[in-house]
PDB file of C-alpha atoms in Angstrom:
ATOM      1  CA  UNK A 261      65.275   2.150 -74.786  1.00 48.00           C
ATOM      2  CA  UNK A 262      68.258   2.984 -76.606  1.00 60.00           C
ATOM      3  CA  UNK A 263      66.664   4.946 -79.558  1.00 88.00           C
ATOM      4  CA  UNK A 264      63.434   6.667 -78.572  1.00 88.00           C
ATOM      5  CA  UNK A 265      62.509   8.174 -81.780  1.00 91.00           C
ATOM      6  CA  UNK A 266      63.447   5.371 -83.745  1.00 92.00           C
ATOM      7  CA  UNK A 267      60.923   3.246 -81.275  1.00 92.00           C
ATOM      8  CA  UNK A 268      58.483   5.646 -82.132  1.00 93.00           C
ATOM      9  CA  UNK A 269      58.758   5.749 -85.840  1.00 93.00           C
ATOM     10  CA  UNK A 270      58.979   1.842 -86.483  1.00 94.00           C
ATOM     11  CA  UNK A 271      55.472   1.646 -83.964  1.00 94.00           C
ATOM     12  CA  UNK A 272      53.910   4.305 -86.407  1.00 95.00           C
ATOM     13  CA  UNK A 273      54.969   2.585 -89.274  1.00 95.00           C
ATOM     14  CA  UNK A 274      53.274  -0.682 -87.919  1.00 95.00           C
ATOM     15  CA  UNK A 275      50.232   1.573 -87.085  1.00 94.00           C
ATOM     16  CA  UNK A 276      49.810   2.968 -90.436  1.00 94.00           C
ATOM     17  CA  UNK A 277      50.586  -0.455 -91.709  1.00 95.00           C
ATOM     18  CA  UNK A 278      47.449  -2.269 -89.649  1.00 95.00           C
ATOM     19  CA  UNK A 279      45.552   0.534 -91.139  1.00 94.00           C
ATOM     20  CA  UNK A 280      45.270  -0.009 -94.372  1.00 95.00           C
ATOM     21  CA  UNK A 281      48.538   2.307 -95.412  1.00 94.00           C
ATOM     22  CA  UNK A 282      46.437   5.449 -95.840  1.00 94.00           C
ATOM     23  CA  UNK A 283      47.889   8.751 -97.300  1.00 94.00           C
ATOM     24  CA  UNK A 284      47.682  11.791 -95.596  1.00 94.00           C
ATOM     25  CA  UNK A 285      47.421  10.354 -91.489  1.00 93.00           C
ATOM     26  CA  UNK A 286      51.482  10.108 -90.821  1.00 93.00           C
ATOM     27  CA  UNK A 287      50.996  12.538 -87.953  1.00 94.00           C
ATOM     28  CA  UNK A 288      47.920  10.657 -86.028  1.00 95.00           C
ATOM     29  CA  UNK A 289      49.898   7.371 -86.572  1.00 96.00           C
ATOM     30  CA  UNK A 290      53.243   9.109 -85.226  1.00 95.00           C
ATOM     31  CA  UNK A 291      51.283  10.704 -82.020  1.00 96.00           C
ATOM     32  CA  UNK A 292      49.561   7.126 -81.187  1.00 96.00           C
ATOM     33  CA  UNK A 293      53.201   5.194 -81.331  1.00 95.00           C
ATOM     34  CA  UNK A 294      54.458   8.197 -79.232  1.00 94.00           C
ATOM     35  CA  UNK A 295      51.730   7.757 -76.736  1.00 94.00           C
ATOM     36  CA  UNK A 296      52.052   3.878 -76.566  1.00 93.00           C
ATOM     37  CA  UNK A 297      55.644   3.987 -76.471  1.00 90.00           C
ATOM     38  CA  UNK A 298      55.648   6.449 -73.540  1.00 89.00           C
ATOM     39  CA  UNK A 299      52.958   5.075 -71.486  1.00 90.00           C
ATOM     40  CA  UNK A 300      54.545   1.682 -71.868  1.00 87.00           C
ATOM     41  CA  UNK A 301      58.117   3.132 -70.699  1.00 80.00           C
ATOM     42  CA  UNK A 302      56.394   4.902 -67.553  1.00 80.00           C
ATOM     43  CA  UNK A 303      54.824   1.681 -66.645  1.00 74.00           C
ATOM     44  CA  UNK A 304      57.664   0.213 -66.830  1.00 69.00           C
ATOM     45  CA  UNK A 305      59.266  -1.368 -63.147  1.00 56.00           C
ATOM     46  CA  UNK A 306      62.634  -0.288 -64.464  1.00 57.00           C
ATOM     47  CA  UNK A 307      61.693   3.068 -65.110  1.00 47.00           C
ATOM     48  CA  UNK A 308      59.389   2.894 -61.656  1.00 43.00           C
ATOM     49  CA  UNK A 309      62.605   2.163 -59.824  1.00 47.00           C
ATOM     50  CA  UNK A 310      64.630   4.600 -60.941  1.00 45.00           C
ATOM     51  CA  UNK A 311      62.043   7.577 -60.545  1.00 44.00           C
ATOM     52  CA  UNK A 312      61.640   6.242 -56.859  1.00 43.00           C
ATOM     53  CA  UNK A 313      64.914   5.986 -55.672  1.00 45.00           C
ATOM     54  CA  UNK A 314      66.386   9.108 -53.897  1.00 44.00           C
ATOM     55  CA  UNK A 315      69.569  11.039 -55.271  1.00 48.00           C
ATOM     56  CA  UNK A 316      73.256  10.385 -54.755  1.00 51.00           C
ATOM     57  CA  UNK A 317      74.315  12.910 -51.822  1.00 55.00           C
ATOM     58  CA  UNK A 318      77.438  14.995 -53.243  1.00 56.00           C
ATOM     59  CA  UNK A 319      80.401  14.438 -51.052  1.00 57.00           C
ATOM     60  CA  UNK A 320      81.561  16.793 -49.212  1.00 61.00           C
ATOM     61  CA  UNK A 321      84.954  18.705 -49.703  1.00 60.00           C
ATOM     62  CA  UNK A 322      86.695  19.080 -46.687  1.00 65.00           C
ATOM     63  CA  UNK A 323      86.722  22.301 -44.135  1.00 65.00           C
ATOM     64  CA  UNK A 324      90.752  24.298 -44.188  1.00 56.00           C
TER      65      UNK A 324
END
């Protein structure tokens, strides 16, 4: 995900949107985007993968 806070602010908007555009809730629609957002990217195979695999070994510099 290239932008994470932009993810995150156009899923609140669309929350706050399917709500009926109330005043005065920007913060619960901003923490239910972030939560949906993040679940969905730790779910996420690609993300699975990459949390999995082990860690490049640093080469070595060689013994004088």
């Amino acid at each position: 995900m290239p932008n994470l806070e932009e993810a995150i602010r156009e899923r609140a908007y669309h929350l706050w949107v399917a709500d009926g555009q109330p005043d005065g809730k920007a913060e619960v629609h901003w923490m239910h985007a972030q939560y949906e957002i993040l679940a969905s990217s730790v779910a996420s195979p690609a993300v699975a993968d990459i949390a999995v695999t082990k860690p490049a070994r640093r080469a070595r510099s060689p013994k004088k």
